[in-house]
GROMACS .gro file of N, CA and C in nm:
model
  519
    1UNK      N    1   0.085  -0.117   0.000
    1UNK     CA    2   0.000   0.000   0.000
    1UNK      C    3   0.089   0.123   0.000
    2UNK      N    4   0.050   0.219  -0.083
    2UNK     CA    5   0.127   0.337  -0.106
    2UNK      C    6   0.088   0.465  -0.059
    3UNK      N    7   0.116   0.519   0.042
    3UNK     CA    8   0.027   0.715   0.060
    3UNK      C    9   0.052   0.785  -0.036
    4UNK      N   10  -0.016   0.901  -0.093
    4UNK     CA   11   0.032   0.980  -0.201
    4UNK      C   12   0.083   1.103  -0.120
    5UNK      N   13   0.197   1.171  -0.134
    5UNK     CA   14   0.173   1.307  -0.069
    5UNK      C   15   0.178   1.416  -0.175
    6UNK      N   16   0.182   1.549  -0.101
    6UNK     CA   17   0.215   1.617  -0.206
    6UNK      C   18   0.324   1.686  -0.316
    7UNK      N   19   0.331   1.697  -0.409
    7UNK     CA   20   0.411   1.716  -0.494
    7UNK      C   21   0.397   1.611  -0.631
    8UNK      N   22   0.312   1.465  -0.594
    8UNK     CA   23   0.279   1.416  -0.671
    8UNK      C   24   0.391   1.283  -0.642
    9UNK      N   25   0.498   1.276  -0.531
    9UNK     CA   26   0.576   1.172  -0.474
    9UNK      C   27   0.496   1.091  -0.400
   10UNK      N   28   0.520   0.950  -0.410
   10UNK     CA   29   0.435   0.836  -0.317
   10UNK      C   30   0.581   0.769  -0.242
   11UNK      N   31   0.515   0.749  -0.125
   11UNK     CA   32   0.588   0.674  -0.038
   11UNK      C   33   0.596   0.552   0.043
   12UNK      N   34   0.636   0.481   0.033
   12UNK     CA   35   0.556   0.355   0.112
   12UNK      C   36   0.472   0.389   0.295
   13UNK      N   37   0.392   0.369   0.281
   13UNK     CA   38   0.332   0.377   0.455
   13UNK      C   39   0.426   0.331   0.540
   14UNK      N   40   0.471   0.233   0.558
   14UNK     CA   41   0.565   0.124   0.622
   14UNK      C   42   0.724   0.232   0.657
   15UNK      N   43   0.754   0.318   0.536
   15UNK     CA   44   0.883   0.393   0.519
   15UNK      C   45   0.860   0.511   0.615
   16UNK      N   46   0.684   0.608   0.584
   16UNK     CA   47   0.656   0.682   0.703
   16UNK      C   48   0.660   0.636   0.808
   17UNK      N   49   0.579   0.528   0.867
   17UNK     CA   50   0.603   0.501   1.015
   17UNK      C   51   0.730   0.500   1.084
   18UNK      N   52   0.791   0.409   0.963
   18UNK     CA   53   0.943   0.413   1.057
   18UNK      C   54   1.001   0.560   1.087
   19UNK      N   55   0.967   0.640   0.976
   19UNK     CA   56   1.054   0.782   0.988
   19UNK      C   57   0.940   0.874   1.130
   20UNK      N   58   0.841   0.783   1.135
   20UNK     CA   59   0.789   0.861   1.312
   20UNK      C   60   0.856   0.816   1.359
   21UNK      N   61   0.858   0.691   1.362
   21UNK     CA   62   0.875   0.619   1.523
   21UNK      C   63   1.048   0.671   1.510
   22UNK      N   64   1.146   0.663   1.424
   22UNK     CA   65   1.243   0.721   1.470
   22UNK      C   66   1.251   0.875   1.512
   23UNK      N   67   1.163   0.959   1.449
   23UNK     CA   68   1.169   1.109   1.536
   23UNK      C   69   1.118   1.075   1.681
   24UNK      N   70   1.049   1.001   1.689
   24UNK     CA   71   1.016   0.988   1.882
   24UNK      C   72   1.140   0.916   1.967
   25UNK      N   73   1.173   0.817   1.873
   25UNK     CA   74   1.300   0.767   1.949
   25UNK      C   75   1.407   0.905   1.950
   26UNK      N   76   1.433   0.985   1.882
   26UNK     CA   77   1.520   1.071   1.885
   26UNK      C   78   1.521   1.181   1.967
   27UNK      N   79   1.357   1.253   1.960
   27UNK     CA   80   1.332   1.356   2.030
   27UNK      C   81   1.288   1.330   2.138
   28UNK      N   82   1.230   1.213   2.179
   28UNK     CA   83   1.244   1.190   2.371
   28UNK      C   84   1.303   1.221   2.466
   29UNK      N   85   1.403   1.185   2.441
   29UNK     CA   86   1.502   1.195   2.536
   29UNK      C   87   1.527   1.331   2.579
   30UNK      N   88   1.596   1.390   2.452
   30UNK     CA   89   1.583   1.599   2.418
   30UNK      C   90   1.464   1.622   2.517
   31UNK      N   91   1.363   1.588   2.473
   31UNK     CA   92   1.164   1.665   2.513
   31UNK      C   93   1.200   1.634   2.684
   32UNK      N   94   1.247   1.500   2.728
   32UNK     CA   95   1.227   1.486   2.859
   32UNK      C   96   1.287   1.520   2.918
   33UNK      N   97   1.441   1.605   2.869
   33UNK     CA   98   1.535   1.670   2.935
   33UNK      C   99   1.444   1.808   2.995
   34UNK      N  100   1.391   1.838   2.904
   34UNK     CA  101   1.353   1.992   2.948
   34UNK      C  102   1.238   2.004   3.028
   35UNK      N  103   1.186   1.893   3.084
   35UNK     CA  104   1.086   1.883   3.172
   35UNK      C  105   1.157   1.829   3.277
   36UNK      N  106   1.241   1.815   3.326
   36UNK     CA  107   1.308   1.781   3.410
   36UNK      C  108   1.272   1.853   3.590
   37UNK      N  109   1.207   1.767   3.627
   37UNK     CA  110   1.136   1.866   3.789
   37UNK      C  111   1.241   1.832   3.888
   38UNK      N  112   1.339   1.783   3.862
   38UNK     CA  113   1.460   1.757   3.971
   38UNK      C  114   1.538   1.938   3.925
   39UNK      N  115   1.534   2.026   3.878
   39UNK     CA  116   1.552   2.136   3.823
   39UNK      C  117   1.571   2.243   3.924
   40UNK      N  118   1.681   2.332   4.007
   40UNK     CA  119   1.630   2.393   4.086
   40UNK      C  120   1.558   2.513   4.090
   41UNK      N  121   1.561   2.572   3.967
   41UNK     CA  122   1.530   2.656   3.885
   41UNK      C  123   1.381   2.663   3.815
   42UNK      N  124   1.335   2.511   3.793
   42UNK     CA  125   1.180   2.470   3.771
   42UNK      C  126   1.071   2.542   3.835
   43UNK      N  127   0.957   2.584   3.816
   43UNK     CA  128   0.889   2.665   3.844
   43UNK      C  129   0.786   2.582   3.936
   44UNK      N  130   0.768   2.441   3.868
   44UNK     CA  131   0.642   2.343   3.946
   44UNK      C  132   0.754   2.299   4.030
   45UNK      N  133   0.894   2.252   4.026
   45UNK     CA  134   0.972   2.218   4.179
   45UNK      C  135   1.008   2.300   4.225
   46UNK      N  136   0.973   2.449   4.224
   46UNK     CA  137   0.980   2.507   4.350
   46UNK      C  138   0.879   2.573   4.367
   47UNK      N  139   0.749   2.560   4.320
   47UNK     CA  140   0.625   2.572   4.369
   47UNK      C  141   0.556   2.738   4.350
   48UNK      N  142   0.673   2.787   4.235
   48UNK     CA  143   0.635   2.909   4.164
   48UNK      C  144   0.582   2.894   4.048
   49UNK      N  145   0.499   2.997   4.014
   49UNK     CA  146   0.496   2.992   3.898
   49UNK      C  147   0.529   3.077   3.793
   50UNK      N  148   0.533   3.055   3.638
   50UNK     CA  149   0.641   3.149   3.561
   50UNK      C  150   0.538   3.232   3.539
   51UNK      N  151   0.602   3.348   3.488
   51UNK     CA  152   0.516   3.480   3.477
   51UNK      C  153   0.530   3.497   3.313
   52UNK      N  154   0.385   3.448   3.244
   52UNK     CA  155   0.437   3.489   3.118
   52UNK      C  156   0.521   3.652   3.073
   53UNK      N  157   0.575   3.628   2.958
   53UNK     CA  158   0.668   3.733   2.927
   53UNK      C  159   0.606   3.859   2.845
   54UNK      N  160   0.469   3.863   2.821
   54UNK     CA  161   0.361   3.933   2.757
   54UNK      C  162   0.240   4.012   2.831
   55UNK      N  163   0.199   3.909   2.970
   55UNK     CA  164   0.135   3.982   3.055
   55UNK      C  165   0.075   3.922   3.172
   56UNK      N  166   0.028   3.958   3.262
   56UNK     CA  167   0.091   3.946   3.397
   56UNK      C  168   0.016   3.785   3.381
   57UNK      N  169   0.066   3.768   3.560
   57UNK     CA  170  -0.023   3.600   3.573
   57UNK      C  171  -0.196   3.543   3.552
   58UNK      N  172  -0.248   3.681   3.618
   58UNK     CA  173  -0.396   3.667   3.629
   58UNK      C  174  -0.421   3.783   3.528
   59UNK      N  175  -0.486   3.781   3.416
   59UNK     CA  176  -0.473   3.857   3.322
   59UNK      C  177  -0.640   3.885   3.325
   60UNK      N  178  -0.734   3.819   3.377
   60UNK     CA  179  -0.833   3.838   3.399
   60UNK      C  180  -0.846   3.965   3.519
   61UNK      N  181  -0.795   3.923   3.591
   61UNK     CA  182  -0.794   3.997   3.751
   61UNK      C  183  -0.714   4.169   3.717
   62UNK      N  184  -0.621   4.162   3.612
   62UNK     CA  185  -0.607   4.278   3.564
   62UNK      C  186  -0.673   4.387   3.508
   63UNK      N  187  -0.706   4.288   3.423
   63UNK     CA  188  -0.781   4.390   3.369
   63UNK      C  189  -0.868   4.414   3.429
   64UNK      N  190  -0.981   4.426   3.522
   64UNK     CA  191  -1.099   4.466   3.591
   64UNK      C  192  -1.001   4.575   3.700
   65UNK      N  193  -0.876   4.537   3.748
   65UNK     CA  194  -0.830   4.613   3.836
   65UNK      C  195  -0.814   4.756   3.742
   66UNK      N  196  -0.750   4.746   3.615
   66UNK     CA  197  -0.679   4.883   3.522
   66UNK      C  198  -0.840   4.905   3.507
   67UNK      N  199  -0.978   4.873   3.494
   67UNK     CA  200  -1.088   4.913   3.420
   67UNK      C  201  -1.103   4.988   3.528
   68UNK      N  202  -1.152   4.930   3.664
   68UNK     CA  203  -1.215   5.015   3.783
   68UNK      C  204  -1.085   5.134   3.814
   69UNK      N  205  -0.964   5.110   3.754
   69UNK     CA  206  -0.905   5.247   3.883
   69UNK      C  207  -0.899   5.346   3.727
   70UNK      N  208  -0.894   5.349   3.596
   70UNK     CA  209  -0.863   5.415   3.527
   70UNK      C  210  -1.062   5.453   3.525
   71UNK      N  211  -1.161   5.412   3.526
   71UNK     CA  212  -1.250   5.498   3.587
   71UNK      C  213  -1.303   5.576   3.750
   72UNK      N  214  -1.216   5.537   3.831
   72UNK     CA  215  -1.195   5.636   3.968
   72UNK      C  216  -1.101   5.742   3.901
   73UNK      N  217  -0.994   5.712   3.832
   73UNK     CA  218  -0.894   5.806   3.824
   73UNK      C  219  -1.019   5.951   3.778
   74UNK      N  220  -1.071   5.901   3.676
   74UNK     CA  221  -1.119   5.968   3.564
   74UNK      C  222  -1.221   6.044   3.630
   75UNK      N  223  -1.286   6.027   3.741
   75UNK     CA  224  -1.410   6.023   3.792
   75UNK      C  225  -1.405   6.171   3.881
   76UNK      N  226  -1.482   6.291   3.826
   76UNK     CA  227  -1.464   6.358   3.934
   76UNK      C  228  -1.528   6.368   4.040
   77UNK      N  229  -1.568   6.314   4.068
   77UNK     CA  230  -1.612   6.294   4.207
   77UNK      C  231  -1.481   6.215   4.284
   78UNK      N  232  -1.378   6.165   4.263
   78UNK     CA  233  -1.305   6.080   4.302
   78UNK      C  234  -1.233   6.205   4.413
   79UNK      N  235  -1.194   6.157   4.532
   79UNK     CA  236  -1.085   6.287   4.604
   79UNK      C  237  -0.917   6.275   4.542
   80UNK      N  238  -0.888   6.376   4.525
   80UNK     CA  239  -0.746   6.402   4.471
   80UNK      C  240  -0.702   6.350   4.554
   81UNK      N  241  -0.656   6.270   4.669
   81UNK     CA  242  -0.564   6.176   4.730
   81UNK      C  243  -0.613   6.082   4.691
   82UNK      N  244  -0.702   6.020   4.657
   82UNK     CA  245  -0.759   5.871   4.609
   82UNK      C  246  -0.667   5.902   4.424
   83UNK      N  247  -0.684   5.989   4.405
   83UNK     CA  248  -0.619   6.004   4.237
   83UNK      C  249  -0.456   6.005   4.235
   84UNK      N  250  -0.429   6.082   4.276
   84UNK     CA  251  -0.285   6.015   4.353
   84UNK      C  252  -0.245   5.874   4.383
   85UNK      N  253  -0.319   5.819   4.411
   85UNK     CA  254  -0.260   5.664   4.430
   85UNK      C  255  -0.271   5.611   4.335
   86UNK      N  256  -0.364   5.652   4.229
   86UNK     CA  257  -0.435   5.550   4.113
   86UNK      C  258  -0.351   5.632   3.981
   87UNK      N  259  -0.218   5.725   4.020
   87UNK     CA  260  -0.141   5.735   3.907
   87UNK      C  261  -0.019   5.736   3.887
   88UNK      N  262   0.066   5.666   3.823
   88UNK     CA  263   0.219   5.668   3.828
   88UNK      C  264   0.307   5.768   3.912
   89UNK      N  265   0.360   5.726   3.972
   89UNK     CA  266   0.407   5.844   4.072
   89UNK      C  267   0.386   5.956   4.090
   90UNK      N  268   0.226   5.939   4.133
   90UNK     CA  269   0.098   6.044   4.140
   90UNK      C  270   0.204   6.123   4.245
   91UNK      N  271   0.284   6.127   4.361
   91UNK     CA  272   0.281   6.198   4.445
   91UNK      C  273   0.354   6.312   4.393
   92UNK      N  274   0.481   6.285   4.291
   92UNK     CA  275   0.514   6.351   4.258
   92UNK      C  276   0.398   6.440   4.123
   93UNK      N  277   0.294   6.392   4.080
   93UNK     CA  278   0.236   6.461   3.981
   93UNK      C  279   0.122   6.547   4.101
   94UNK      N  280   0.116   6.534   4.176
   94UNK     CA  281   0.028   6.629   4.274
   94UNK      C  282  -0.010   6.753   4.188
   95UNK      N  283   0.058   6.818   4.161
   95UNK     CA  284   0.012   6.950   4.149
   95UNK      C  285  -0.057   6.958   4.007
   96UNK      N  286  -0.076   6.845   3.912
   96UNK     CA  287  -0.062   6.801   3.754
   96UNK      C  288  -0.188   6.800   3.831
   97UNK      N  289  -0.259   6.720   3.888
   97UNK     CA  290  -0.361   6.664   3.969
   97UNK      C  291  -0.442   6.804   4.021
   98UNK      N  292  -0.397   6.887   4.092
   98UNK     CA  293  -0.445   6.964   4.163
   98UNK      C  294  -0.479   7.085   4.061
   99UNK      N  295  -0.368   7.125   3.900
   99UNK     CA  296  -0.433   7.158   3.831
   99UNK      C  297  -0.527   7.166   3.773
  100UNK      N  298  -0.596   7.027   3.753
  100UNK     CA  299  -0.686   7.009   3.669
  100UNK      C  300  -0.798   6.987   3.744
  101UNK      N  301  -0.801   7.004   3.886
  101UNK     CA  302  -0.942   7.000   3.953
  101UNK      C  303  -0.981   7.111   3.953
  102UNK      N  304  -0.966   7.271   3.917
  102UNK     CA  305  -0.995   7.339   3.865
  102UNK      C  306  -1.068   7.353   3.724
  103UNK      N  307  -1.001   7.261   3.618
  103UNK     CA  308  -1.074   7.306   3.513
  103UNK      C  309  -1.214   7.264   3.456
  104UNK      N  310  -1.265   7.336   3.453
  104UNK     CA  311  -1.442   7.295   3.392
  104UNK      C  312  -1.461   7.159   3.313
  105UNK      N  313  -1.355   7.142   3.185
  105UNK     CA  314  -1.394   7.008   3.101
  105UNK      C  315  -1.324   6.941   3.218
  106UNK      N  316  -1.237   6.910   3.277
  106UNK     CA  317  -1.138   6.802   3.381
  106UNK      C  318  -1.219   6.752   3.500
  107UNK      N  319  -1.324   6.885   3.514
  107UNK     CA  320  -1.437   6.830   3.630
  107UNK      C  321  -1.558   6.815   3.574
  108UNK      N  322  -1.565   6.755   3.417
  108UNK     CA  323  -1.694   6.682   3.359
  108UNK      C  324  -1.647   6.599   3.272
  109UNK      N  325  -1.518   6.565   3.318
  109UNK     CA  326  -1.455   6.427   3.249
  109UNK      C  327  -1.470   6.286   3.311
  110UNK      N  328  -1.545   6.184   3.225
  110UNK     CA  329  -1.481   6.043   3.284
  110UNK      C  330  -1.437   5.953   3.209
  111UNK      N  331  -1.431   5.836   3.209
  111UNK     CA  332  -1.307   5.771   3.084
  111UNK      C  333  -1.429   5.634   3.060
  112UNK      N  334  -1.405   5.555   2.981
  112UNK     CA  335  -1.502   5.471   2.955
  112UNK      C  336  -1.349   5.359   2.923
  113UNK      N  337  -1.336   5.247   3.011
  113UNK     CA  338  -1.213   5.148   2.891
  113UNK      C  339  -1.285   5.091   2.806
  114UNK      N  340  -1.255   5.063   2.698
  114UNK     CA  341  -1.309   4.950   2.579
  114UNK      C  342  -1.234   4.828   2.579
  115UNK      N  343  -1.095   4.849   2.580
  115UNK     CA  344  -1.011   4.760   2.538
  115UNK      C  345  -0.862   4.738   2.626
  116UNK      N  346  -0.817   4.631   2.678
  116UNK     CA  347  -0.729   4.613   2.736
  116UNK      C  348  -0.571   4.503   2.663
  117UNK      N  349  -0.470   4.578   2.620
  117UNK     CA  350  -0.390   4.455   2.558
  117UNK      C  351  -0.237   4.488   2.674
  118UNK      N  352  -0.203   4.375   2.733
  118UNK     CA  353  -0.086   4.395   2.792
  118UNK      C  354   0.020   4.327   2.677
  119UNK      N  355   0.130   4.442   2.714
  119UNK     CA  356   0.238   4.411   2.644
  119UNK      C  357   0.401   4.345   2.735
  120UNK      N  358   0.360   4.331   2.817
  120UNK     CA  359   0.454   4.328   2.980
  120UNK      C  360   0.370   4.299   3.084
  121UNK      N  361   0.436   4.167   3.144
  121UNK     CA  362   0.352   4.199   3.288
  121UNK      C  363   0.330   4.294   3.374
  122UNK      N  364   0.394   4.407   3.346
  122UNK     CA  365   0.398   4.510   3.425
  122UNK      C  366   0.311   4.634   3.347
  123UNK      N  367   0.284   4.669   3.200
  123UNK     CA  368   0.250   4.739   3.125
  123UNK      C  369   0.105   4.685   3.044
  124UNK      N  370  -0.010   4.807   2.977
  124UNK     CA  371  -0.112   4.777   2.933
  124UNK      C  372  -0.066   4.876   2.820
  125UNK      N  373  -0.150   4.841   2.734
  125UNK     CA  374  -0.206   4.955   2.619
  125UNK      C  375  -0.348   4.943   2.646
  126UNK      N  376  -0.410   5.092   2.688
  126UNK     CA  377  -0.546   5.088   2.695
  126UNK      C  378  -0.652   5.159   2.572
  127UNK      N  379  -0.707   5.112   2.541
  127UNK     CA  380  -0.815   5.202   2.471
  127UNK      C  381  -0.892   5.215   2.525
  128UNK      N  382  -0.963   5.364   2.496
  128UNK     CA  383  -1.095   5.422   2.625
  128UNK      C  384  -1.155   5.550   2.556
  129UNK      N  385  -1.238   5.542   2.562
  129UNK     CA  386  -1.310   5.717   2.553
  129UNK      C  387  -1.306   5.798   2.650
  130UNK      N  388  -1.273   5.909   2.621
  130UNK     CA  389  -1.272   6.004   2.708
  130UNK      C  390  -1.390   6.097   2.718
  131UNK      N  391  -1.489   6.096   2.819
  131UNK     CA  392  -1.619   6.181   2.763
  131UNK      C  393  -1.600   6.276   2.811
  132UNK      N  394  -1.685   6.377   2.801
  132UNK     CA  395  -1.719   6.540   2.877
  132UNK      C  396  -1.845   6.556   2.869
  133UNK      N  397  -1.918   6.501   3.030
  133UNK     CA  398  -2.097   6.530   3.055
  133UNK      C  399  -2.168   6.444   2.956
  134UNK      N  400  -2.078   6.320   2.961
  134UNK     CA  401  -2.117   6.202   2.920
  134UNK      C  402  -2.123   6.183   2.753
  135UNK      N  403  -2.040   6.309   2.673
  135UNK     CA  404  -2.068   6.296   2.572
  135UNK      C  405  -1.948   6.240   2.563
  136UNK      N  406  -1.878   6.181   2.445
  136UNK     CA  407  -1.746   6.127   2.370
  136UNK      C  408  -1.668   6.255   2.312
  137UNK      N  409  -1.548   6.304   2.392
  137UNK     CA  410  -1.464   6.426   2.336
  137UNK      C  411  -1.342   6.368   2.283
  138UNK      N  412  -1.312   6.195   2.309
  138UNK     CA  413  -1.201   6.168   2.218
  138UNK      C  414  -1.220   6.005   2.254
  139UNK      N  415  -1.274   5.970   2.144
  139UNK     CA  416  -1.351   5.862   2.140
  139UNK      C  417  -1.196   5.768   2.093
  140UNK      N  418  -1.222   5.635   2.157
  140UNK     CA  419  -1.101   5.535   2.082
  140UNK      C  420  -0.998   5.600   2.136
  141UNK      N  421  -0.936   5.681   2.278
  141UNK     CA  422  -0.839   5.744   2.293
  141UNK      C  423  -0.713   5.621   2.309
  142UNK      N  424  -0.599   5.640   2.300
  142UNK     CA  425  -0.479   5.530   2.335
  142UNK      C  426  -0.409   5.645   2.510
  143UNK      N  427  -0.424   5.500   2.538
  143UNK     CA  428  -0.367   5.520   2.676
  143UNK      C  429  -0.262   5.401   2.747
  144UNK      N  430  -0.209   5.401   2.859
  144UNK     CA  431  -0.117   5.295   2.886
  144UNK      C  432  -0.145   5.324   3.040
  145UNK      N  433  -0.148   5.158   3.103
  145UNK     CA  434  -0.145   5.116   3.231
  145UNK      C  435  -0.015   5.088   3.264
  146UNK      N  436  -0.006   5.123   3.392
  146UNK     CA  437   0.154   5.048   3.453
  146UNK      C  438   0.143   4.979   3.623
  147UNK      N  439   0.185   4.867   3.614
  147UNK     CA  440   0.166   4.771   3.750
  147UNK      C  441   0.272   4.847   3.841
  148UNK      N  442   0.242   4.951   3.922
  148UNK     CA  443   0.329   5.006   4.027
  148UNK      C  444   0.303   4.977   4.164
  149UNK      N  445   0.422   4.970   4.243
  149UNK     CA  446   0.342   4.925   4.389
  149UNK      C  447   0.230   4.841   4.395
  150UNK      N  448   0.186   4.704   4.345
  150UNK     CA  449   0.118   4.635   4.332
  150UNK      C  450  -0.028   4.694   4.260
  151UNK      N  451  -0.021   4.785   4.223
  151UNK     CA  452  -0.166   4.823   4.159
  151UNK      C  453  -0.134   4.917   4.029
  152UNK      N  454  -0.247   4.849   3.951
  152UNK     CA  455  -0.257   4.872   3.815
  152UNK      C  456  -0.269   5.063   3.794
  153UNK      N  457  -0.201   5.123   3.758
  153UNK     CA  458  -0.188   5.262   3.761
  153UNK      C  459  -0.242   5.330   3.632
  154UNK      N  460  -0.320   5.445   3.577
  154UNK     CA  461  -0.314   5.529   3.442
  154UNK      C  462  -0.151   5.615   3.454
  155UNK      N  463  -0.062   5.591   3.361
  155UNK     CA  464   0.087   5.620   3.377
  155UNK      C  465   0.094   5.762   3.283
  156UNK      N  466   0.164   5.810   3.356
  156UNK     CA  467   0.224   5.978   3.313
  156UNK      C  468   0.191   6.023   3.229
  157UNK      N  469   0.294   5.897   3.125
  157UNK     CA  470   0.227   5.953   2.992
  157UNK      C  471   0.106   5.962   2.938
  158UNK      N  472   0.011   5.899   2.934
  158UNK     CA  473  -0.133   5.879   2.956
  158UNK      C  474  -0.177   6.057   2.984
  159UNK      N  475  -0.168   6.044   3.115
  159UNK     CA  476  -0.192   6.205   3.162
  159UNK      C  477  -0.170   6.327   3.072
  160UNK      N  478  -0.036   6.313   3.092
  160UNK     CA  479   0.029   6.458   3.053
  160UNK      C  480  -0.001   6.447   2.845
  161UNK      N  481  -0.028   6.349   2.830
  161UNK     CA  482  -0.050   6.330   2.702
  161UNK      C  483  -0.182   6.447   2.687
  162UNK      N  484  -0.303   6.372   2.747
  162UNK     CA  485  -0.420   6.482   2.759
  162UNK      C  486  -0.359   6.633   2.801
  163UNK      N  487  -0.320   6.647   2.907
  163UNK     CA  488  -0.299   6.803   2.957
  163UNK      C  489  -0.240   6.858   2.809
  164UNK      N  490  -0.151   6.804   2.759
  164UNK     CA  491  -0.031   6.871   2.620
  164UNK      C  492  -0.172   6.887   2.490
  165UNK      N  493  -0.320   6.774   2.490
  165UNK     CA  494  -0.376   6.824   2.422
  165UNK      C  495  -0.453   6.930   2.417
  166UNK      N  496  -0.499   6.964   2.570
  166UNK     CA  497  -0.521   7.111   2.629
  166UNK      C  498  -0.484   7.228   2.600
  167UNK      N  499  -0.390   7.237   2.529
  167UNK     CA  500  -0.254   7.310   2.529
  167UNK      C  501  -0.250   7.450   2.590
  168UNK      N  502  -0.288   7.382   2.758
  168UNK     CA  503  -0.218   7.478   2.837
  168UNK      C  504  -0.125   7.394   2.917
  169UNK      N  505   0.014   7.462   2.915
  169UNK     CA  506   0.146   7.378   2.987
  169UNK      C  507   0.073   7.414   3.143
  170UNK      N  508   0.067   7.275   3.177
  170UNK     CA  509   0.107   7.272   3.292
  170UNK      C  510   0.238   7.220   3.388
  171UNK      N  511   0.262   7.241   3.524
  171UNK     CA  512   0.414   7.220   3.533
  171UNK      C  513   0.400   7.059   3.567
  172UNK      N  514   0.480   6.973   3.552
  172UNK     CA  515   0.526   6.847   3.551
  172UNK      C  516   0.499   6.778   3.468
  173UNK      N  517   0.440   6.774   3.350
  173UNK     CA  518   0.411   6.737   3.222
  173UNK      C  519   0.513   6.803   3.133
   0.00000   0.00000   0.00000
């Protein structure tokens, strides 16, 4: 009995099998090296686990954390020490913060997320609307999360990105 493959070459069945069964005899050994749990370095023998290299461990649990604080951030009703915590080294952006609780659109702004893609366990790319009195003033905006001090943060650039579209300088932007 003959298989046909493609290109229009036939091969005996009998000639494939053998050419499996020798890639398993070959690559076993290789495959079972690298599973090796005697490893001290192994993640299941030492009872860690690896952190993918794209985005964090609980990628579910993230994103609801970056959704709820990038709408407190956004939220004016939120108190400027609660906004401070919920932004990249808010303490030093204080006054970035304290600017904009003054301004009329900044205190009828809130953010809507749509879309969450991490690029780093530590980093997001967010997409979100930005409304004013619930209307859409920059619909589909690009924004970025950052995992600081254990919580999912709206990061600097994010911020000062908006204030620079304002274009009134404010200081720390």
């Amino acid at each position: 009995m003959v298989l046909k493959r493609s290109g229009g070459r036939t091969r005996p069945r009998s000639s494939l099998a053998a050419l499996a069964a020798a890639s398993v005899l070959v690559l076993t050994p290789v495959l079972a090296g690298c599973g090796d749990d005697d490893v001290a370095g192994d993640p299941v023998a030492t009872g860690t686990r690896s952190v993918p290299a794209d985005r964090p461990v609980d990628p579910a649990a993230a994103r609801a954390e970056i959704t709820k604080n990038w709408m407190a951030f956004f939220d004016p009703k939120t108190p400027v020490e609660e906004k401070v915590n919920l932004l990249e080294n808010g303490e030093r952006l204080r006054p970035v913060i304290d600017a904009l609780k003054g301004d009329q659109a900044a205190g009828q702004a809130t953010a809507k997320v749509k879309q969450i893609e991490f690029t780093s366990p530590n980093d997001a790319n967010v997409t979100y609307d930005l409304l004013v009195g619930g209307t859409p003033a920059l619909p589909d905006a690009k924004g970025t999360s950052v995992l600081q001090n254990d919580t999912w943060k709206v990061s600097v650039k994010t911020l000062c990105g908006l204030v620079q579209l304002s274009g009134v300088p404010v200081q720390g932007c």
